[in-house]
DNA sequence: GTCTATATTAAGATAGAC
DNA sequence: GTCTATCTTAATATAGAC
């Protein structure tokens, strides 16, 4: 008579990994049950709203990672290029050298709840804003900084797609190496 | 007693639209049936291998569009920047101004057949090679041209992700405007 | 808080009539 | 070549015991 019990954090991390790997439609409650050691009924106890509520929790978790890890690194003390390099290192780990997909990519296909798409959009916009605030330190106009920030996000998302489709981490790793330049120059 | 019958081309186009919109896991035979007017059994008559065979047909269709529309535009007579602008115009239409996703993105999540992933990779590599061949006309080394080509693909894929997640065609449209520069300069 | 058991609906797939 | 009908499996979801 086993009572596995999994912590809130472990449960969320397992869900994040699954959804980032297979996307919203590619994850079933059976897969979640297998990955967490919890029976489906227990998953409904934790997330009464079912899969959609789990996806919202995943998006909250990813947003919290941005707010507590990536953004603080950008706002640290020190020379801008060194802080950008630290951000790149955090991203490298977060995406496992390009082997993991981005939630913004794989969870943004049509079909989810309006709340899902609002959360996704808000997270992406917060990320762009954080990059833009960083870029402005290099003396860019707000508009130029916004362009640079969007461009960096475009490259991160796009290189993750290429790395996944080619089974080759190189495109993503080249983008990360470029990141300090992207956010400080123009 | 209706016999709808749909042409090979119309059937494939409907499948391409569905899969590019919802991804592999997001498309069911019921959706395909509804979109094509064919009952599920008829879909199996056309594609005995079921959904996976339909996805392979989608990838063949997309590859053929590349080979018969995009690549010839790049190889046309005329000044390079004008040919690149024509390619951008074709891409704008193909992605419906950024409202449609790329098959390379939405069909590359893990879980498909090995053949699917080989076809996807081959299509993407052919695309990169076509961009690289074009870029070499501007006097770049093979390595530089390859970098420029991959960078252009990164930006196309990434800007499509941003446009989708933000419900805003601007990132994709800016990328297209940039394309002639991307493929002729460095 | 997790379980077993079960209900309900949808998915992928096939048989056989026309 | 398409249909209706059906099969089997898997998905989402809930009830109730412990």
Short mmCIF file of C-alpha atoms (C1' of nucleotides) in Angstrom, two decimals:
data_model
loop_
_atom_site.label_atom_id
_atom_site.label_comp_id
_atom_site.label_asym_id
_atom_site.label_seq_id
_atom_site.Cartn_x
_atom_site.Cartn_y
_atom_site.Cartn_z
CA UNK A 1 0.00 0.00 0.00
CA UNK A 2 2.14 2.81 -1.33
CA UNK A 3 1.43 6.52 -0.86
CA UNK A 4 3.96 8.02 -3.26
CA UNK A 5 3.10 11.68 -2.65
CA UNK A 6 5.04 14.13 -4.70
CA UNK A 7 5.78 17.69 -3.65
CA UNK A 8 4.07 20.62 -5.29
CA UNK A 9 7.37 21.61 -6.87
CA UNK A 10 8.25 18.16 -8.18
CA UNK A 11 4.76 17.79 -9.59
CA UNK A 12 4.95 21.12 -11.38
CA UNK A 13 8.45 20.43 -12.69
CA UNK A 14 7.33 17.10 -14.13
CA UNK A 15 4.35 18.78 -15.79
CA UNK A 16 6.53 21.57 -17.18
CA UNK A 17 8.95 19.06 -18.68
CA UNK A 18 6.14 17.02 -20.25
CA UNK A 19 4.25 19.97 -21.72
CA UNK A 20 7.38 21.68 -23.02
CA UNK A 21 8.39 18.42 -24.71
CA UNK A 22 5.10 17.31 -26.26
CA UNK A 23 2.91 20.42 -26.34
CA UNK A 24 -0.61 20.77 -24.98
CA UNK A 25 -2.30 18.20 -27.23
CA UNK A 26 0.59 15.75 -26.94
CA UNK A 27 0.29 15.33 -23.17
CA UNK A 28 -2.39 13.05 -21.75
CA UNK A 29 -3.35 12.49 -18.13
CA UNK A 30 -1.95 8.97 -18.49
CA UNK A 31 1.45 10.40 -19.39
CA UNK A 32 1.21 12.85 -16.50
CA UNK A 33 0.22 10.01 -14.19
CA UNK A 34 3.17 7.91 -15.31
CA UNK A 35 5.62 10.81 -15.03
CA UNK A 36 4.50 11.87 -11.56
CA UNK A 37 3.61 8.56 -9.96
CA UNK A 38 0.18 9.94 -9.13
CA UNK A 39 -3.02 8.32 -10.33
CA UNK A 40 -5.27 10.39 -12.56
CA UNK A 41 -7.79 10.95 -9.78
CA UNK A 42 -5.01 12.42 -7.64
CA UNK A 43 -4.02 14.76 -10.43
CA UNK A 44 -7.61 16.00 -10.47
CA UNK A 45 -7.42 16.53 -6.72
CA UNK A 46 -4.40 18.81 -7.22
CA UNK A 47 -5.76 20.43 -10.37
CA UNK A 48 -9.58 20.26 -10.30
CA UNK A 49 -9.70 22.00 -13.66
CA UNK A 50 -7.85 19.11 -15.29
CA UNK A 51 -5.33 19.49 -18.07
CA UNK A 52 -6.13 23.09 -18.85
CA UNK A 53 -5.50 24.08 -15.23
CA UNK A 54 -2.20 22.17 -15.32
CA UNK A 55 -1.16 24.10 -18.41
CA UNK A 56 -1.96 27.38 -16.65
CA UNK A 57 0.18 26.23 -13.73
CA UNK A 58 2.98 25.39 -16.17
CA UNK A 59 2.78 28.89 -17.62
CA UNK A 60 2.83 30.40 -14.12
CA UNK A 61 5.89 28.28 -13.32
CA UNK A 62 7.70 29.40 -16.45
CA UNK A 63 6.82 33.03 -15.74
CA UNK A 64 8.19 32.67 -12.23
CA UNK A 65 11.43 31.29 -13.61
CA UNK A 66 11.70 34.35 -15.81
CA UNK A 67 10.93 36.71 -12.92
CA UNK A 68 13.17 35.05 -10.35
CA UNK A 69 16.09 33.84 -12.47
CA UNK A 70 16.44 35.46 -15.88
CA UNK A 71 15.28 39.01 -15.20
CA UNK A 72 17.32 39.44 -11.98
CA UNK A 73 20.44 38.34 -13.87
CA UNK A 74 19.83 41.13 -16.36
CA UNK A 75 19.38 43.69 -13.56
CA UNK A 76 22.49 42.66 -11.59
CA UNK A 77 25.43 44.89 -10.85
CA UNK A 78 28.30 44.80 -13.31
CA UNK A 79 29.17 45.37 -16.96
CA UNK A 80 26.23 44.83 -19.37
CA UNK A 81 28.00 42.28 -21.54
CA UNK A 82 28.86 40.16 -18.53
CA UNK A 83 25.24 40.26 -17.32
CA UNK A 84 24.03 39.29 -20.80
CA UNK A 85 26.46 36.38 -20.79
CA UNK A 86 25.03 35.28 -17.45
CA UNK A 87 21.52 35.45 -18.93
CA UNK A 88 22.71 33.33 -21.86
CA UNK A 89 24.11 30.77 -19.44
CA UNK A 90 20.78 30.59 -17.60
CA UNK A 91 18.96 30.13 -20.90
CA UNK A 92 21.38 27.42 -21.96
CA UNK A 93 20.53 25.47 -18.82
CA UNK A 94 16.80 26.22 -19.04
CA UNK A 95 16.61 24.86 -22.59
CA UNK A 96 19.10 22.07 -21.91
CA UNK A 97 21.47 23.18 -24.65
CA UNK A 98 18.63 23.41 -27.14
CA UNK A 99 17.22 19.95 -26.52
CA UNK A 100 14.13 21.34 -24.77
CA UNK A 101 11.45 23.39 -26.52
CA UNK A 102 10.02 26.71 -25.41
CA UNK A 103 6.58 26.81 -23.81
CA UNK A 104 5.81 29.94 -25.82
CA UNK A 105 6.27 27.89 -28.97
CA UNK A 106 4.64 24.58 -28.17
CA UNK A 107 1.73 25.91 -26.08
CA UNK A 108 0.67 28.69 -28.43
CA UNK A 109 -1.20 26.64 -31.03
CA UNK A 110 -4.90 27.54 -31.26
CA UNK A 111 -7.36 25.54 -29.21
CA UNK A 112 -6.48 26.44 -25.63
CA UNK A 113 -8.49 28.55 -23.23
CA UNK A 114 -8.45 32.34 -23.58
CA UNK A 115 -6.67 32.47 -20.21
CA UNK A 116 -3.91 30.25 -21.55
CA UNK A 117 -3.29 32.51 -24.48
CA UNK A 118 -3.40 35.63 -22.30
CA UNK A 119 -0.88 34.10 -19.90
CA UNK A 120 1.40 33.09 -22.77
CA UNK A 121 1.23 36.52 -24.32
CA UNK A 122 1.84 38.24 -20.98
CA UNK A 123 4.90 36.09 -20.27
CA UNK A 124 6.36 36.76 -23.70
CA UNK A 125 5.71 40.48 -23.40
CA UNK A 126 7.32 40.60 -19.96
CA UNK A 127 10.37 38.88 -21.47
CA UNK A 128 10.56 41.35 -24.34
CA UNK A 129 10.18 44.24 -21.89
CA UNK A 130 13.01 42.89 -19.72
CA UNK A 131 15.32 42.56 -22.73
CA UNK A 132 14.31 46.06 -23.89
CA UNK A 133 15.03 47.60 -20.48
CA UNK A 134 18.45 45.98 -20.57
CA UNK A 135 19.11 47.18 -24.11
CA UNK A 136 18.25 50.76 -23.16
CA UNK A 137 21.23 50.82 -20.80
CA UNK A 138 23.43 50.82 -23.90
CA UNK A 139 21.97 54.17 -24.90
CA UNK A 140 19.35 53.06 -27.39
CA UNK A 141 16.08 54.86 -27.89
CA UNK A 142 13.04 53.05 -26.46
CA UNK A 143 11.97 52.07 -29.98
CA UNK A 144 15.42 50.74 -30.90
CA UNK A 145 15.64 48.82 -27.63
CA UNK A 146 12.23 47.28 -28.25
CA UNK A 147 13.35 46.19 -31.72
CA UNK A 148 16.55 44.69 -30.37
CA UNK A 149 14.60 42.84 -27.67
CA UNK A 150 12.06 41.41 -30.10
CA UNK A 151 14.87 40.41 -32.41
CA UNK A 152 16.62 38.54 -29.61
CA UNK A 153 13.42 36.68 -28.77
CA UNK A 154 12.85 35.89 -32.44
CA UNK A 155 16.32 34.39 -32.60
CA UNK A 156 15.90 32.38 -29.41
CA UNK A 157 12.55 30.94 -30.51
CA UNK A 158 13.67 30.35 -34.08
CA UNK A 159 16.95 28.72 -33.18
CA UNK A 160 15.14 26.39 -30.78
CA UNK A 161 12.86 25.35 -33.65
CA UNK A 162 15.83 24.70 -35.93
CA UNK A 163 17.74 22.82 -33.25
CA UNK A 164 14.71 20.63 -32.62
CA UNK A 165 13.94 19.98 -36.29
CA UNK A 166 17.58 19.31 -37.19
CA UNK A 167 18.36 17.39 -33.99
CA UNK A 168 21.36 19.69 -33.73
CA UNK A 169 21.98 22.02 -30.79
CA UNK A 170 24.29 24.25 -32.86
CA UNK A 171 21.75 26.88 -34.01
CA UNK A 172 20.58 27.51 -30.45
CA UNK A 173 24.10 27.60 -29.06
CA UNK A 174 25.19 30.08 -31.70
CA UNK A 175 22.27 32.31 -30.81
CA UNK A 176 23.23 32.26 -27.14
CA UNK A 177 26.82 33.16 -27.99
CA UNK A 178 25.45 36.07 -29.99
CA UNK A 179 23.10 37.28 -27.25
CA UNK A 180 25.41 39.78 -25.51
CA UNK A 181 26.08 41.42 -28.87
CA UNK A 182 22.39 41.43 -29.78
CA UNK A 183 21.34 43.19 -26.59
CA UNK A 184 24.11 45.81 -26.43
CA UNK A 185 24.76 46.81 -30.06
CA UNK A 186 23.05 48.65 -32.89
CA UNK B 1 -27.33 10.03 -51.41
CA UNK B 2 -24.38 12.35 -51.73
CA UNK B 3 -20.96 11.41 -53.09
CA UNK B 4 -18.94 14.50 -52.21
CA UNK B 5 -15.61 13.40 -53.67
CA UNK B 6 -12.78 15.81 -53.26
CA UNK B 7 -9.79 16.07 -55.56
CA UNK B 8 -6.37 14.87 -54.51
CA UNK B 9 -5.16 18.46 -54.40
CA UNK B 10 -8.09 19.82 -52.41
CA UNK B 11 -7.76 16.96 -49.95
CA UNK B 12 -4.06 17.59 -49.47
CA UNK B 13 -4.55 21.34 -49.14
CA UNK B 14 -7.19 20.84 -46.45
CA UNK B 15 -4.86 18.48 -44.59
CA UNK B 16 -1.94 20.89 -44.88
CA UNK B 17 -4.02 23.72 -43.47
CA UNK B 18 -5.27 21.62 -40.58
CA UNK B 19 -1.89 20.21 -39.59
CA UNK B 20 -0.10 23.52 -39.92
CA UNK B 21 -2.74 25.10 -37.71
CA UNK B 22 -3.07 22.51 -34.95
CA UNK B 23 0.03 20.35 -35.18
CA UNK B 24 0.21 16.57 -35.43
CA UNK B 25 -1.42 15.77 -32.09
CA UNK B 26 -4.02 18.49 -32.47
CA UNK B 27 -5.57 17.04 -35.62
CA UNK B 28 -7.99 14.12 -35.35
CA UNK B 29 -9.55 12.06 -38.10
CA UNK B 30 -12.88 13.61 -37.12
CA UNK B 31 -11.50 17.09 -37.80
CA UNK B 32 -10.06 15.88 -41.10
CA UNK B 33 -13.38 14.32 -41.97
CA UNK B 34 -15.23 17.52 -41.20
CA UNK B 35 -12.76 19.67 -43.11
CA UNK B 36 -12.75 17.50 -46.23
CA UNK B 37 -16.32 16.25 -46.33
CA UNK B 38 -15.02 12.68 -46.46
CA UNK B 39 -15.94 10.06 -43.87
CA UNK B 40 -13.12 8.56 -41.86
CA UNK B 41 -13.28 5.29 -43.79
CA UNK B 42 -12.76 7.25 -47.03
CA UNK B 43 -9.75 8.98 -45.56
CA UNK B 44 -8.30 5.54 -44.83
CA UNK B 45 -8.98 4.54 -48.43
CA UNK B 46 -6.89 7.50 -49.61
CA UNK B 47 -4.28 7.13 -46.88
CA UNK B 48 -4.18 3.49 -45.73
CA UNK B 49 -1.48 4.38 -43.21
CA UNK B 50 -3.86 6.71 -41.39
CA UNK B 51 -2.83 9.95 -39.79
CA UNK B 52 0.90 9.34 -39.98
CA UNK B 53 0.68 8.79 -43.74
CA UNK B 54 -1.34 12.00 -44.06
CA UNK B 55 1.37 13.89 -42.21
CA UNK B 56 4.00 12.48 -44.57
CA UNK B 57 1.84 13.64 -47.51
CA UNK B 58 1.62 17.08 -45.90
CA UNK B 59 5.40 17.24 -45.65
CA UNK B 60 5.75 16.14 -49.28
CA UNK B 61 3.29 18.85 -50.27
CA UNK B 62 5.18 21.51 -48.37
CA UNK B 63 8.48 20.34 -49.87
CA UNK B 64 6.96 20.55 -53.33
CA UNK B 65 5.86 24.10 -52.66
CA UNK B 66 9.43 24.94 -51.73
CA UNK B 67 10.84 23.23 -54.82
CA UNK B 68 8.31 24.60 -57.29
CA UNK B 69 7.62 28.08 -55.90
CA UNK B 70 10.19 29.43 -53.47
CA UNK B 71 13.43 27.99 -54.83
CA UNK B 72 12.71 28.90 -58.49
CA UNK B 73 12.04 32.49 -57.40
CA UNK B 74 15.50 32.59 -55.85
CA UNK B 75 17.08 31.20 -59.03
CA UNK B 76 15.30 33.56 -61.43
CA UNK B 77 17.01 36.07 -63.71
CA UNK B 78 17.48 39.55 -62.34
CA UNK B 79 19.09 41.51 -59.51
CA UNK B 80 19.51 39.49 -56.28
CA UNK B 81 17.64 41.93 -54.06
CA UNK B 82 14.64 41.88 -56.38
CA UNK B 83 14.61 38.07 -56.36
CA UNK B 84 14.85 38.05 -52.57
CA UNK B 85 11.91 40.45 -52.43
CA UNK B 86 9.92 38.07 -54.63
CA UNK B 87 10.77 35.21 -52.28
CA UNK B 88 9.58 37.32 -49.35
CA UNK B 89 6.32 37.99 -51.16
CA UNK B 90 5.80 34.25 -51.73
CA UNK B 91 6.50 33.57 -48.05
CA UNK B 92 4.10 36.29 -47.01
CA UNK B 93 1.33 34.56 -48.94
CA UNK B 94 2.36 31.06 -47.83
CA UNK B 95 2.18 32.05 -44.17
CA UNK B 96 -0.84 34.28 -44.68
CA UNK B 97 0.90 37.35 -43.28
CA UNK B 98 2.07 35.44 -40.23
CA UNK B 99 -1.33 34.02 -39.29
CA UNK B 100 -0.33 30.49 -40.33
CA UNK B 101 2.35 28.43 -38.59
CA UNK B 102 5.24 26.61 -40.18
CA UNK B 103 5.08 22.83 -40.59
CA UNK B 104 8.72 22.63 -39.53
CA UNK B 105 7.72 24.13 -36.21
CA UNK B 106 4.44 22.44 -35.39
CA UNK B 107 5.25 18.98 -36.78
CA UNK B 108 8.69 18.61 -35.22
CA UNK B 109 7.68 17.72 -31.67
CA UNK B 110 8.86 14.26 -30.60
CA UNK B 111 6.50 11.32 -31.05
CA UNK B 112 6.19 11.01 -34.81
CA UNK B 113 7.59 8.28 -37.03
CA UNK B 114 11.29 8.31 -37.93
CA UNK B 115 10.25 8.95 -41.54
CA UNK B 116 8.37 12.06 -40.48
CA UNK B 117 11.37 13.49 -38.74
CA UNK B 118 13.67 12.59 -41.65
CA UNK B 119 11.31 14.29 -44.11
CA UNK B 120 11.07 17.37 -41.91
CA UNK B 121 14.83 17.60 -41.54
CA UNK B 122 15.37 17.07 -45.26
CA UNK B 123 12.91 19.82 -46.16
CA UNK B 124 14.50 22.25 -43.75
CA UNK B 125 18.00 21.42 -44.98
CA UNK B 126 16.94 21.87 -48.60
CA UNK B 127 15.56 25.28 -47.65
CA UNK B 128 18.77 26.28 -45.89
CA UNK B 129 20.79 25.06 -48.88
CA UNK B 130 18.66 27.11 -51.29
CA UNK B 131 19.12 30.26 -49.20
CA UNK B 132 22.86 29.54 -48.94
CA UNK B 133 23.22 29.09 -52.70
CA UNK B 134 21.48 32.42 -53.15
CA UNK B 135 23.67 34.12 -50.55
CA UNK B 136 26.86 32.87 -52.26
CA UNK B 137 25.98 34.97 -55.31
CA UNK B 138 26.79 38.02 -53.21
CA UNK B 139 30.38 36.84 -52.90
CA UNK B 140 30.26 35.15 -49.51
CA UNK B 141 32.34 32.15 -48.61
CA UNK B 142 30.37 28.90 -48.40
CA UNK B 143 30.60 29.01 -44.61
CA UNK B 144 29.39 32.61 -44.43
CA UNK B 145 26.55 31.86 -46.83
CA UNK B 146 25.49 28.89 -44.75
CA UNK B 147 25.46 31.07 -41.63
CA UNK B 148 23.41 33.73 -43.36
CA UNK B 149 20.96 31.10 -44.61
CA UNK B 150 20.50 29.51 -41.20
CA UNK B 151 20.10 32.93 -39.68
CA UNK B 152 17.33 33.78 -42.14
CA UNK B 153 15.52 30.54 -41.33
CA UNK B 154 15.94 31.18 -37.61
CA UNK B 155 14.33 34.58 -38.05
CA UNK B 156 11.47 33.24 -40.17
CA UNK B 157 10.66 30.47 -37.70
CA UNK B 158 11.13 32.66 -34.65
CA UNK B 159 9.08 35.55 -35.97
CA UNK B 160 6.24 33.15 -36.83
CA UNK B 161 6.30 31.93 -33.23
CA UNK B 162 6.20 35.49 -31.89
CA UNK B 163 3.45 36.52 -34.29
CA UNK B 164 1.39 33.53 -33.25
CA UNK B 165 1.95 33.97 -29.51
CA UNK B 166 1.34 37.71 -29.61
CA UNK B 167 -1.51 37.52 -32.13
CA UNK B 168 0.39 40.21 -34.00
CA UNK B 169 1.65 39.81 -37.57
CA UNK B 170 4.26 42.56 -37.12
CA UNK B 171 7.27 40.43 -36.11
CA UNK B 172 6.86 38.18 -39.15
CA UNK B 173 6.27 41.08 -41.50
CA UNK B 174 9.38 42.86 -40.25
CA UNK B 175 11.41 39.73 -40.85
CA UNK B 176 10.16 39.51 -44.42
CA UNK B 177 11.04 43.14 -45.05
CA UNK B 178 14.51 42.37 -43.74
CA UNK B 179 14.97 39.24 -45.86
CA UNK B 180 16.67 40.81 -48.92
CA UNK B 181 19.21 42.41 -46.61
CA UNK B 182 19.75 39.20 -44.67
CA UNK B 183 20.51 37.16 -47.76
CA UNK B 184 22.77 39.62 -49.56
CA UNK B 185 24.79 41.34 -46.81
CA UNK B 186 27.51 40.55 -44.30
"C1'" DG C 1 -4.32 13.21 -0.25
"C1'" DT C 2 -4.31 9.11 -2.79
"C1'" DC C 3 -6.38 5.17 -4.28
"C1'" DT C 4 -9.58 1.71 -7.16
"C1'" DA C 5 -13.27 1.55 -10.00
"C1'" DT C 6 -16.07 3.26 -13.37
"C1'" DA C 7 -18.56 6.38 -16.47
"C1'" DT C 8 -18.50 8.88 -20.80
"C1'" DT C 9 -16.75 10.52 -24.82
"C1'" DA C 10 -13.51 10.59 -28.53
"C1'" DA C 11 -9.73 8.58 -31.10
"C1'" DG C 12 -7.72 5.47 -34.45
"C1'" DA C 13 -8.92 1.79 -37.39
"C1'" DT C 14 -11.47 -1.97 -40.12
"C1'" DA C 15 -15.45 -4.72 -42.45
"C1'" DG C 16 -18.50 -4.95 -45.77
"C1'" DA C 17 -22.49 -2.86 -48.51
"C1'" DC C 18 -23.23 -0.04 -52.48
"C1'" DG D 1 -14.35 5.55 -54.07
"C1'" DT D 2 -17.44 6.46 -50.49
"C1'" DC D 3 -20.57 5.11 -47.24
"C1'" DT D 4 -22.67 3.08 -42.58
"C1'" DA D 5 -21.70 0.41 -38.90
"C1'" DT D 6 -18.75 -1.31 -35.61
"C1'" DC D 7 -14.58 -2.47 -32.99
"C1'" DT D 8 -10.85 -1.40 -29.76
"C1'" DT D 9 -8.26 1.53 -27.35
"C1'" DA D 10 -7.32 5.74 -25.12
"C1'" DA D 11 -8.82 10.21 -23.28
"C1'" DT D 12 -11.13 13.15 -19.90
"C1'" DA D 13 -13.50 13.07 -15.80
"C1'" DT D 14 -16.00 11.61 -11.42
"C1'" DA D 15 -17.58 8.65 -7.21
"C1'" DG D 16 -16.54 6.85 -3.20
"C1'" DA D 17 -13.39 3.92 -0.13
"C1'" DC D 18 -9.41 4.41 2.80
#
